[in-house]
Coordinates of C-alpha atoms in Angstrom, one line a residue:
Chain A
M1 CA -79.1 3.5 -19.0
N2 CA -78.3 6.0 -21.4
R3 CA -77.3 8.0 -18.7
S4 CA -75.0 5.8 -16.7
R5 CA -73.0 5.2 -20.2
P6 CA -71.5 8.7 -20.1
L7 CA -71.0 8.1 -16.0
R8 CA -69.1 5.0 -16.9
Q9 CA -67.0 6.4 -19.6
R10 CA -66.4 9.4 -16.9
H11 CA -64.9 7.3 -14.4
L12 CA -63.3 4.9 -16.7
F13 CA -61.8 8.5 -18.1
L14 CA -61.0 9.5 -14.2
S15 CA -59.6 6.1 -13.5
L16 CA -57.2 5.9 -16.6
L17 CA -56.4 9.7 -15.7
G18 CA -55.7 8.5 -12.2
L19 CA -53.8 5.2 -13.8
L20 CA -51.7 7.3 -16.3
T21 CA -50.8 10.0 -13.3
F22 CA -49.7 7.0 -11.1
L23 CA -47.8 5.3 -13.5
A24 CA -45.9 8.6 -14.4
S25 CA -45.3 9.7 -10.7
S26 CA -44.1 6.2 -10.8
G27 CA -42.0 6.0 -13.4
A28 CA -40.3 9.4 -12.6
A29 CA -39.6 7.7 -9.1
V30 CA -37.9 4.7 -10.8
R31 CA -36.2 7.0 -13.2
G32 CA -34.9 8.8 -10.0
R33 CA -33.5 5.9 -8.5
S34 CA -31.9 4.5 -11.6
A35 CA -30.5 7.7 -12.5
S36 CA -28.4 7.4 -8.8
T37 CA -27.6 3.8 -9.6
D38 CA -26.7 4.5 -13.4
R39 CA -24.5 7.2 -12.0
W40 CA -22.0 4.8 -12.5
S41 CA -20.8 2.2 -14.9
E42 CA -20.7 -1.3 -13.6
Q43 CA -16.7 -1.3 -13.8
E44 CA -16.7 1.9 -11.9
R45 CA -19.1 0.7 -9.2
A46 CA -16.6 -2.4 -8.4
L47 CA -14.2 0.1 -8.1
L48 CA -15.5 2.3 -5.9
R49 CA -16.5 -0.8 -4.1
S50 CA -12.9 -2.0 -3.5
L51 CA -12.1 1.8 -2.2
T52 CA -14.5 1.1 0.5
L53 CA -14.0 0.2 4.1
S54 CA -15.9 -3.0 3.5
S55 CA -13.7 -4.2 1.4
L56 CA -10.3 -3.8 3.8
G57 CA -11.0 -7.7 5.1
P58 CA -9.5 -8.7 8.6
L59 CA -5.9 -7.9 9.9
P60 CA -3.7 -10.0 8.3
A61 CA -1.4 -12.0 10.9
D62 CA 2.1 -10.9 11.4
P63 CA 3.6 -13.9 11.9
S64 CA 7.1 -12.2 12.5
N65 CA 5.5 -11.6 16.1
R66 CA 4.0 -13.9 17.8
Y67 CA 2.3 -11.4 20.7
A68 CA 0.7 -9.4 18.0
D69 CA -2.8 -10.2 19.0
D70 CA -2.0 -11.4 22.9
S71 CA -4.1 -8.4 25.0
L72 CA -1.8 -8.4 27.8
A73 CA 1.2 -7.5 24.9
A74 CA -1.1 -4.7 23.6
R75 CA -2.1 -3.3 27.1
L76 CA 1.5 -3.1 27.8
G77 CA 2.5 -1.7 24.3
R78 CA -0.3 1.1 24.9
R79 CA 1.5 2.1 28.2
L80 CA 4.8 2.1 26.3
F81 CA 3.7 4.1 23.4
F82 CA 2.6 7.2 26.0
D83 CA 5.6 6.8 28.0
E84 CA 7.8 9.7 27.9
R85 CA 10.4 8.0 30.1
L86 CA 11.5 6.0 26.8
S87 CA 13.6 8.6 25.7
S88 CA 16.9 10.3 26.6
T89 CA 15.4 13.3 28.0
G90 CA 12.6 11.9 29.8
T91 CA 10.1 14.1 27.5
V92 CA 9.5 12.3 24.2
S93 CA 7.2 9.2 23.8
C94 CA 5.6 7.9 20.6
A95 CA 3.2 9.6 21.4
S96 CA 5.0 13.3 21.1
C97 CA 4.6 12.7 17.7
H98 CA 2.2 10.3 17.0
M99 CA -0.5 12.6 18.7
P100 CA -3.7 10.6 19.2
D101 CA -6.1 13.3 18.7
R102 CA -4.1 14.5 15.5
Q103 CA -4.6 11.1 13.4
F104 CA -1.3 10.1 15.0
Q105 CA 0.8 12.4 13.3
D106 CA 2.1 16.0 14.4
D107 CA 1.3 18.3 11.8
R108 CA 5.0 19.6 11.5
A109 CA 6.5 19.2 8.3
L110 CA 9.4 17.4 10.1
A111 CA 9.3 16.0 13.1
H112 CA 10.7 16.8 16.2
G113 CA 11.8 14.6 18.7
V114 CA 14.9 15.0 21.1
G115 CA 16.2 16.7 18.1
L116 CA 15.2 17.5 14.7
T117 CA 14.4 14.6 12.1
S118 CA 14.5 14.9 8.4
R119 CA 11.2 13.3 7.6
R120 CA 7.3 14.1 8.1
T121 CA 5.5 12.0 10.7
M122 CA 3.4 9.2 9.3
P123 CA -0.2 8.2 10.9
I124 CA -0.3 4.7 12.8
A125 CA -4.0 3.7 11.9
G126 CA -4.0 1.0 9.3
T127 CA -0.5 0.3 9.2
A128 CA -1.1 -3.6 10.2
Y129 CA -2.0 -3.9 6.4
S130 CA 0.9 -3.0 5.2
P131 CA 3.8 -4.9 4.6
W132 CA 6.5 -1.9 4.5
Q133 CA 6.7 0.8 7.1
F134 CA 8.6 4.2 7.2
W135 CA 8.3 6.3 4.1
D136 CA 11.1 4.3 2.6
G137 CA 10.2 1.2 3.7
R138 CA 13.3 0.5 5.8
A139 CA 11.2 -2.1 8.1
D140 CA 9.4 -4.6 7.0
S141 CA 7.1 -4.8 10.3
Q142 CA 5.2 -2.4 13.0
W143 CA 7.6 -3.8 15.7
A144 CA 10.5 -3.4 14.1
Q145 CA 9.3 0.3 12.7
A146 CA 8.8 0.9 16.5
L147 CA 12.2 0.1 17.3
G148 CA 14.1 2.4 14.6
P149 CA 12.9 5.9 16.6
L150 CA 13.4 4.7 19.8
E151 CA 17.4 4.6 19.4
S152 CA 17.5 7.4 16.5
A153 CA 20.0 10.5 18.0
V154 CA 17.5 13.3 17.0
E155 CA 13.8 11.1 18.2
H156 CA 13.8 9.4 21.3
G157 CA 17.2 9.3 22.0
G158 CA 17.3 6.4 24.1
D159 CA 19.9 2.9 23.8
R160 CA 18.9 -0.7 25.2
T161 CA 20.7 -0.8 28.4
Q162 CA 18.3 2.8 29.5
Y163 CA 15.2 0.6 28.2
L164 CA 16.0 -3.0 29.7
H165 CA 16.4 -0.6 33.3
L166 CA 13.4 1.3 32.7
I167 CA 11.3 -2.0 31.8
A168 CA 13.1 -3.7 34.9
S169 CA 11.9 -1.6 37.4
D170 CA 8.8 -0.1 36.3
Y171 CA 7.3 -3.0 34.0
R172 CA 8.5 -6.2 35.2
R173 CA 5.6 -7.9 36.3
E174 CA 3.5 -7.3 33.0
Y175 CA 6.5 -8.3 30.9
E176 CA 8.0 -11.4 32.7
L177 CA 4.1 -12.2 32.5
I178 CA 4.1 -12.2 28.5
F179 CA 8.1 -12.5 27.7
G180 CA 9.1 -14.5 30.6
R181 CA 12.0 -13.9 32.7
L182 CA 13.9 -10.6 32.0
P183 CA 17.6 -11.1 31.8
R184 CA 19.8 -10.0 35.0
L185 CA 21.0 -6.2 35.0
D186 CA 24.2 -6.9 36.9
G187 CA 26.9 -5.1 35.6
L188 CA 25.4 -3.4 32.9
P189 CA 26.0 0.0 32.3
A190 CA 22.7 2.3 32.7
H191 CA 23.7 3.3 29.2
A192 CA 24.6 1.4 26.3
G193 CA 23.8 0.3 22.9
P194 CA 24.7 0.5 19.2
V195 CA 23.8 3.9 18.8
A196 CA 25.3 7.1 17.3
D197 CA 27.1 8.5 20.5
S198 CA 30.4 7.2 20.8
V199 CA 30.3 7.1 24.7
R200 CA 27.1 4.6 24.7
A201 CA 28.5 2.6 21.9
V202 CA 32.1 1.7 23.3
A203 CA 29.8 0.8 26.4
W204 CA 27.9 -1.5 24.2
R205 CA 30.9 -3.1 22.4
R206 CA 32.2 -4.0 26.1
I207 CA 29.0 -6.1 26.8
A208 CA 29.7 -9.9 25.7
P209 CA 27.8 -10.9 22.6
V210 CA 25.5 -13.4 24.4
R211 CA 24.5 -10.4 26.7
Q212 CA 24.3 -8.3 24.1
E213 CA 21.9 -10.6 22.8
D214 CA 19.5 -11.3 25.5
I215 CA 19.2 -7.4 26.0
T216 CA 18.1 -6.8 22.1
R217 CA 15.9 -9.5 22.9
V218 CA 14.3 -7.5 25.7
Y219 CA 14.2 -4.3 23.0
A220 CA 12.8 -6.5 20.4
N221 CA 10.2 -7.3 22.6
I222 CA 9.1 -3.6 23.5
G223 CA 8.7 -3.2 19.8
K224 CA 6.7 -6.3 19.7
A225 CA 4.3 -5.2 23.0
I226 CA 4.2 -1.5 20.8
A227 CA 3.4 -3.3 17.5
A228 CA 0.5 -5.5 19.7
Y229 CA -0.9 -1.8 20.3
E230 CA -0.5 0.1 17.4
R231 CA -2.2 -2.8 15.4
R232 CA -5.8 -2.4 17.1
L233 CA -6.0 1.3 15.1
G234 CA -8.2 1.9 12.8
F235 CA -10.6 3.5 10.8
A236 CA -14.3 4.4 11.0
P237 CA -16.7 4.4 7.9
S238 CA -15.7 8.0 6.4
R239 CA -18.6 10.3 4.5
F240 CA -17.5 8.9 1.2
D241 CA -17.6 5.0 2.8
Q242 CA -21.2 5.8 3.1
Y243 CA -22.0 7.6 0.1
V244 CA -20.7 4.4 -1.7
A245 CA -22.7 2.1 0.7
A246 CA -26.2 4.2 -0.7
E247 CA -25.1 4.6 -4.0
L248 CA -24.2 0.6 -4.8
A249 CA -27.6 0.0 -2.7
G250 CA -29.4 2.3 -4.7
E251 CA -31.1 4.0 -1.7
R252 CA -31.4 7.7 -1.7
P253 CA -28.7 9.5 -0.2
T254 CA -29.2 10.7 4.1
A255 CA -27.3 13.8 5.6
A256 CA -24.4 11.6 6.3
S257 CA -23.7 9.8 2.9
A258 CA -25.0 12.8 0.3
F259 CA -22.4 14.4 -1.7
S260 CA -22.4 17.4 -3.2
A261 CA -22.0 18.0 -7.1
D262 CA -18.3 19.1 -6.4
E263 CA -17.3 16.3 -4.4
E264 CA -18.9 13.8 -6.8
A265 CA -17.0 15.1 -9.8
G266 CA -14.0 15.1 -7.7
L267 CA -14.5 11.4 -7.0
R268 CA -15.1 10.9 -10.8
L269 CA -12.1 12.7 -11.2
F270 CA -10.2 10.7 -8.7
I271 CA -10.7 7.0 -10.2
G272 CA -10.5 8.8 -13.8
K273 CA -8.7 11.7 -15.2
A274 CA -6.7 12.7 -12.3
R275 CA -5.8 8.8 -12.2
C276 CA -5.2 8.9 -8.8
A277 CA -6.7 5.6 -7.9
N278 CA -3.9 3.9 -9.6
C279 CA -1.7 4.5 -6.3
H280 CA -4.3 5.2 -3.9
N281 CA -6.1 1.7 -4.5
G282 CA -7.8 -0.5 -1.8
A283 CA -9.7 -0.1 1.0
L284 CA -7.0 2.0 2.4
L285 CA -6.3 4.0 -0.6
T286 CA -2.8 2.9 -0.9
D287 CA -1.0 0.5 -3.4
N288 CA 1.8 0.2 -0.3
S289 CA 3.9 0.5 -2.9
F290 CA 6.9 3.2 -3.4
H291 CA 6.7 6.0 -6.1
N292 CA 8.8 8.4 -7.1
T293 CA 6.5 11.3 -8.0
G294 CA 8.8 14.3 -8.7
V295 CA 8.3 16.1 -4.9
G296 CA 10.8 18.8 -4.8
L297 CA 13.7 18.9 -1.9
P298 CA 12.6 20.3 1.0
G299 CA 13.0 24.1 2.3
V300 CA 15.8 23.4 4.7
A301 CA 19.0 21.3 4.4
L302 CA 18.7 18.2 4.8
P303 CA 21.2 15.0 3.9
P304 CA 20.8 13.5 0.5
D305 CA 17.5 11.6 0.3
R306 CA 17.2 8.4 -2.0
G307 CA 14.1 7.4 -0.7
R308 CA 13.4 3.4 -1.2
A309 CA 16.4 3.0 -3.1
T310 CA 18.0 3.2 0.6
G311 CA 15.5 1.8 2.6
V312 CA 14.8 -1.6 1.2
R313 CA 18.5 -2.4 1.9
Q314 CA 18.2 -1.2 5.0
A315 CA 15.3 -3.4 5.6
L316 CA 17.3 -6.3 4.5
A317 CA 20.2 -5.6 6.5
S318 CA 18.0 -5.1 9.4
E319 CA 18.5 -7.2 12.6
F320 CA 14.8 -6.8 13.1
A321 CA 13.8 -8.0 10.1
C322 CA 11.2 -10.8 9.4
T323 CA 14.1 -13.0 8.5
G324 CA 16.3 -12.2 11.6
R325 CA 16.9 -14.0 14.8
Y326 CA 14.4 -11.8 17.1
S327 CA 11.5 -12.5 14.5
D328 CA 9.3 -15.3 15.3
A329 CA 9.0 -16.1 11.6
G330 CA 9.2 -19.5 9.9
P331 CA 11.5 -19.4 6.7
D332 CA 8.3 -19.2 4.2
D333 CA 6.8 -16.3 6.0
C334 CA 9.0 -13.5 5.0
A335 CA 8.2 -13.4 1.1
E336 CA 7.6 -9.9 1.1
L337 CA 11.4 -9.3 2.3
R338 CA 12.7 -12.3 -0.1
F339 CA 11.0 -11.1 -3.2
A340 CA 11.3 -7.2 -2.6
T341 CA 13.2 -5.1 -5.7
V342 CA 16.4 -3.8 -4.5
D343 CA 17.6 -2.1 -7.6
G344 CA 16.9 0.0 -10.1
E345 CA 16.3 3.7 -11.0
E346 CA 12.3 3.1 -10.2
L347 CA 13.6 3.3 -6.5
V348 CA 15.7 6.7 -6.5
R349 CA 13.4 9.1 -4.6
A350 CA 10.7 6.8 -4.4
Y351 CA 8.5 7.0 -1.3
K352 CA 5.6 5.1 0.0
T353 CA 2.3 5.7 -1.3
P354 CA 0.5 7.3 1.9
S355 CA -3.6 6.1 2.8
L356 CA -5.5 9.1 2.0
R357 CA -8.1 8.2 4.7
N358 CA -8.1 11.4 7.2
V359 CA -5.9 12.9 4.5
A360 CA -7.8 16.9 4.9
E361 CA -6.9 16.0 8.7
R362 CA -3.3 16.0 8.6
A363 CA -1.5 18.4 6.4
P364 CA 1.1 19.4 5.7
Y365 CA 1.6 16.6 3.0
M366 CA 4.7 14.1 1.4
H367 CA 7.9 12.9 3.0
A368 CA 9.3 15.8 4.4
G369 CA 6.2 18.1 4.8
Q370 CA 7.1 19.5 1.3
I371 CA 3.5 20.8 0.4
A372 CA 1.3 22.4 3.1
T373 CA -1.9 22.3 1.5
L374 CA -3.9 19.7 -0.2
E375 CA -4.9 21.9 -2.6
D376 CA -1.1 22.5 -3.2
V377 CA -1.1 18.4 -3.6
V378 CA -3.3 18.0 -6.2
D379 CA -1.4 21.7 -8.2
H380 CA 1.8 19.1 -8.1
Y381 CA 0.5 16.3 -9.0
S382 CA -1.4 18.3 -12.3
R383 CA 1.5 19.8 -13.3
A384 CA 3.9 16.9 -12.5
P385 CA 7.0 18.7 -12.3
E386 CA 10.5 17.2 -12.7
A387 CA 11.8 14.9 -10.3
P388 CA 15.3 16.5 -8.2
A389 CA 17.0 12.9 -8.5
G390 CA 15.4 9.6 -10.4
H391 CA 12.6 10.1 -12.8
S392 CA 9.2 11.1 -11.7
E393 CA 6.5 8.5 -12.6
L394 CA 3.9 11.7 -13.4
Q395 CA 2.8 13.0 -16.6
P396 CA 1.1 16.3 -16.7
L397 CA -2.8 16.1 -15.9
R398 CA -3.4 19.9 -16.9
L399 CA -6.6 19.8 -14.4
T400 CA -8.8 23.1 -14.6
T401 CA -9.3 24.9 -11.5
M402 CA -12.7 24.0 -11.1
E403 CA -11.3 20.0 -11.5
R404 CA -8.6 20.9 -9.1
S405 CA -10.8 22.1 -6.3
Q406 CA -13.5 19.4 -6.9
L407 CA -11.0 16.8 -6.4
V408 CA -9.9 18.9 -3.0
A409 CA -13.6 18.6 -2.1
F410 CA -13.7 15.0 -2.7
L411 CA -10.6 14.6 -0.7
R412 CA -12.2 16.0 1.9
T413 CA -14.7 13.4 2.1
L414 CA -12.7 10.6 3.1
S415 CA -12.4 11.9 6.6
G416 CA -13.6 9.7 9.4
P417 CA -13.3 8.9 12.9
L418 CA -10.7 6.5 14.1
V419 CA -10.9 3.3 16.0
G420 CA -9.3 1.4 18.8
P421 CA -7.6 2.4 22.1
L422 CA -6.8 6.1 21.1
A423 CA -6.4 7.7 24.5
P424 CA -3.3 7.3 26.8
P425 CA -4.0 4.3 29.4
A426 CA -5.8 4.9 32.7
G427 CA -3.8 6.1 35.5
R428 CA -0.8 7.3 33.3
Chain B
M1 CA 14.4 9.5 -24.2
R2 CA 11.7 9.6 -21.6
N3 CA 9.2 11.1 -24.8
V4 CA 10.3 9.1 -27.2
A5 CA 10.0 6.6 -24.9
C6 CA 6.4 7.4 -24.0
T7 CA 5.9 7.8 -27.4
I8 CA 6.5 4.1 -28.4
A9 CA 4.6 3.2 -25.3
G10 CA 1.7 5.2 -26.4
S11 CA 1.6 4.1 -30.0
K12 CA -0.9 1.5 -28.8
S13 CA 0.8 -1.5 -30.2
P14 CA 4.2 -2.8 -28.7
A15 CA 2.5 -5.3 -26.4
V16 CA 0.2 -6.0 -29.1
R17 CA 2.9 -6.6 -31.5
I18 CA 4.4 -8.9 -29.0
N19 CA 1.5 -11.0 -29.1
R20 CA 0.7 -11.0 -32.9
R21 CA 4.5 -11.5 -33.7
R22 CA 5.6 -13.6 -31.2
S23 CA 9.1 -12.7 -32.0
T24 CA 12.3 -13.0 -30.1
Q25 CA 13.0 -9.2 -30.6
L26 CA 9.9 -8.0 -29.0
G27 CA 10.3 -10.7 -26.2
T28 CA 13.5 -9.3 -25.7
M29 CA 12.7 -5.7 -26.8
M30 CA 10.1 -5.3 -24.2
L31 CA 11.7 -5.7 -20.9
P32 CA 14.0 -3.1 -21.7
A33 CA 11.2 -1.0 -22.9
V34 CA 9.5 -1.2 -19.5
G35 CA 12.4 -0.4 -17.6
L36 CA 13.4 2.3 -19.7
L37 CA 9.6 4.1 -19.7
T38 CA 9.7 4.9 -16.1
G39 CA 8.1 7.9 -16.0
C40 CA 5.6 7.7 -18.9
M41 CA 2.4 7.0 -17.0
L42 CA 0.1 7.1 -20.2
F43 CA -3.4 6.0 -18.9
T44 CA -4.5 4.8 -22.0
R45 CA -7.1 2.0 -21.9
P46 CA -5.8 -1.4 -22.7
P47 CA -5.8 -2.4 -26.6
A48 CA -8.8 -4.2 -27.6
D49 CA -7.3 -7.2 -28.8
I50 CA -5.1 -8.2 -25.9
D51 CA -5.0 -12.0 -25.6
Y52 CA -5.2 -12.7 -21.9
A53 CA -5.2 -16.3 -22.7
R54 CA -3.1 -18.7 -19.8
T55 CA -1.7 -21.1 -22.5
R56 CA 1.2 -19.7 -25.1
S57 CA 3.6 -20.4 -27.2
S58 CA 7.2 -18.5 -26.8
A59 CA 8.2 -15.9 -29.2
S60 CA 10.4 -18.2 -31.5
G61 CA 8.0 -21.2 -31.0
V62 CA 10.6 -23.2 -28.9
Y63 CA 8.3 -23.4 -25.4
H64 CA 4.5 -23.7 -25.3
A65 CA 3.6 -22.9 -21.7
T66 CA 0.5 -22.4 -19.4
I67 CA 0.3 -20.2 -16.5
H68 CA -1.3 -21.3 -13.3
P69 CA -2.5 -18.5 -11.2
D70 CA -3.8 -19.4 -7.4
G71 CA -7.4 -18.6 -8.7
D72 CA -9.3 -17.4 -11.6
S73 CA -9.1 -13.6 -10.7
I74 CA -5.5 -12.6 -9.8
P75 CA -5.6 -10.8 -6.7
Q76 CA -4.2 -7.1 -6.4
G77 CA -1.7 -6.1 -4.3
R78 CA -0.9 -9.4 -2.3
L79 CA 2.0 -11.7 -3.5
Q80 CA 0.9 -14.9 -5.3
R81 CA 2.5 -18.1 -6.2
W82 CA 2.0 -19.0 -9.9
T83 CA 2.7 -22.7 -11.5
L84 CA 4.6 -22.3 -14.8
H85 CA 4.0 -25.3 -16.9
L86 CA 6.7 -25.3 -19.8
E87 CA 6.7 -28.0 -22.5
T88 CA 8.8 -27.8 -25.6
A89 CA 7.0 -27.2 -28.9
D90 CA 6.4 -31.4 -29.3
G91 CA 5.0 -31.7 -26.0
T92 CA 8.2 -32.7 -24.1
P93 CA 7.8 -31.4 -20.5
V94 CA 11.1 -29.1 -19.6
D95 CA 12.2 -29.6 -16.0
R96 CA 15.9 -28.4 -16.1
A97 CA 15.5 -24.9 -17.6
R98 CA 17.2 -21.6 -16.4
I99 CA 13.9 -19.2 -15.9
E100 CA 13.8 -15.2 -15.5
V101 CA 10.5 -13.6 -14.9
G102 CA 10.0 -10.2 -15.7
G103 CA 7.3 -8.0 -16.7
G104 CA 5.7 -4.5 -15.8
M105 CA 2.4 -2.7 -17.1
P106 CA 3.5 -1.1 -20.9
Q107 CA 1.0 1.4 -20.4
H108 CA 2.3 3.0 -17.3
G109 CA 5.8 2.8 -18.3
H110 CA 6.9 0.9 -15.4
G111 CA 7.8 -2.6 -14.6
L112 CA 6.7 -5.2 -11.7
P113 CA 6.8 -4.0 -8.1
T114 CA 8.6 -6.7 -6.5
R115 CA 11.7 -9.4 -7.7
P116 CA 9.3 -12.8 -8.8
R117 CA 11.4 -15.8 -9.4
V118 CA 11.2 -19.6 -10.3
T119 CA 12.0 -21.0 -6.9
R120 CA 11.5 -24.4 -7.7
P121 CA 11.0 -27.3 -10.3
L122 CA 8.3 -29.5 -9.2
G123 CA 8.4 -31.9 -11.9
A124 CA 6.4 -32.8 -14.9
G125 CA 6.9 -29.7 -16.7
N126 CA 5.7 -27.5 -13.7
H127 CA 8.0 -25.0 -12.1
L128 CA 6.9 -22.8 -8.7
V129 CA 6.9 -19.0 -9.6
E130 CA 7.1 -17.4 -6.2
G131 CA 6.9 -13.5 -5.5
L132 CA 4.4 -12.0 -8.3
K133 CA 2.3 -9.1 -7.2
F134 CA 0.3 -6.7 -9.1
N135 CA -0.4 -3.2 -7.3
M136 CA -2.7 -1.4 -9.7
G137 CA -5.4 -2.5 -11.5
G138 CA -5.1 -2.4 -15.4
W139 CA -3.1 -4.3 -18.0
W140 CA -0.1 -5.9 -17.2
V141 CA 2.7 -8.3 -18.8
V142 CA 4.4 -11.0 -17.1
T143 CA 7.3 -12.4 -19.0
F144 CA 9.4 -15.7 -19.0
R145 CA 12.7 -15.9 -20.4
V146 CA 13.6 -19.5 -20.5
E147 CA 16.9 -21.5 -21.5
S148 CA 17.3 -25.1 -21.6
A149 CA 19.0 -27.7 -23.9
A150 CA 15.8 -26.8 -26.5
G151 CA 16.5 -23.2 -26.7
T152 CA 16.4 -19.8 -25.2
D153 CA 13.0 -18.2 -26.0
S154 CA 10.7 -15.6 -24.7
L155 CA 7.3 -15.9 -22.9
V156 CA 5.1 -13.3 -22.8
F157 CA 1.4 -13.3 -20.8
N158 CA -1.1 -10.3 -20.3
V159 CA -2.7 -10.2 -17.3
K160 CA -5.7 -8.5 -16.8
L161 CA -6.5 -6.7 -13.2

């Protein structure tokens, strides 16, 4: 009996020791997990969630394009997107600059079509979510956007009757299945359109207005088919999306979701001191608006560029606008256009906030490729130079060298695969 | 000019003063200030004492107004329609009025990204406001300059996203 008491005490002591050890270790585990979940405040967690693809929402309808979700139109649009015959030289397709294996851009400072353009090629994935297209928002839909380059003298360089003849000879069946009968072709010149080239412009003016309208309707339908294709191009989750998902769920990071200390510090700067998320907000990391950020003039001589100040007026005047005769929208469907800001100093050299998804995969940067590397972009925002015209919205951030490199490290986590029909159609 | 304007906006008080004084002077000063301050992104937290009430009196007390956004929370980056309910100080609904809509982000020094308008009166003092959009998170102001038989006065609403 007497010997059993010390034994029981020893058992009790060992049990208590075991319990304490267990509590200590489980406490460490709890602390470890809460250290993970406590890294971000509730407000920061809400902001982080808003920046991930899980917050993107469904593809918005395009009431101006009744074929936007027509799979036959998307199939035709995909073929047209990759068809180099849609150009004056037979060598330039949409995919020549919007290269599917390069984020639908071309790695060049200024796009090269049949000539040299004055702007950087913009990527396409996710643009169905944007009410404005082009750097200056001079088109208010994907289909209106697609029609700009097709008859630009330096991009595709083609014209409306040329494209009508091509549709009639090579795409008639597919086209008529979707859009109805093509107009008659008799007496139409091989080349005519409201383009810069004076010979083709004169030929266009000689065509009766009623036939011009029929031709232009086919032209608009080409844009609508291409838009039906482009709207299927989107983003799959990046490492950033996976990191935030794990953080919000309080899960241990996996190899796919783990952030380095620099990447995490960069994210904190992105939503904090560096204020990137002011404009690069939402799941596509853009506010779809226009800002003058003091980007300098390009190194080559280009025509004066007033950005949104010119672009918004072009959008309003476009025959392919939401409110135009080739649009399928009802009178209440064009609110972005009706309520667009059309004047003011804020629009001068203001350019569209680009999505930052896959930003590390597509140097150079800015609307004319003025900045070569991500490091230099971050340096630009840190210095906040004066704008060459208008007023820059930036204020100097005075980021340290380490902070700048942390931001760049974070920006690289925004890369992920594209989704959708990326490749050229089979049998091409 | 930019530095002076930045200093004014950064003094933490202009929009707060708008709310406290409710003066015509501030109602009229705020809009040009928002317009002039382009370029001064002052990334400070909003002052703690901002009143986000959706019912307010106008600067000189001529009007009493309530904004009715579509829902409880105001979405970011999407065009919105609001209803503005407008009464005179004695509670008479105001249907015939000329109303100008404005606003911006006082701490960023920029205006609204769109050009919202009152598109039609809905009766019983209600007016449809279309084209409002807030493209960033944070503190915004939305202003209404109202002209009617009762007089001319300005309303300032604070909005938080």
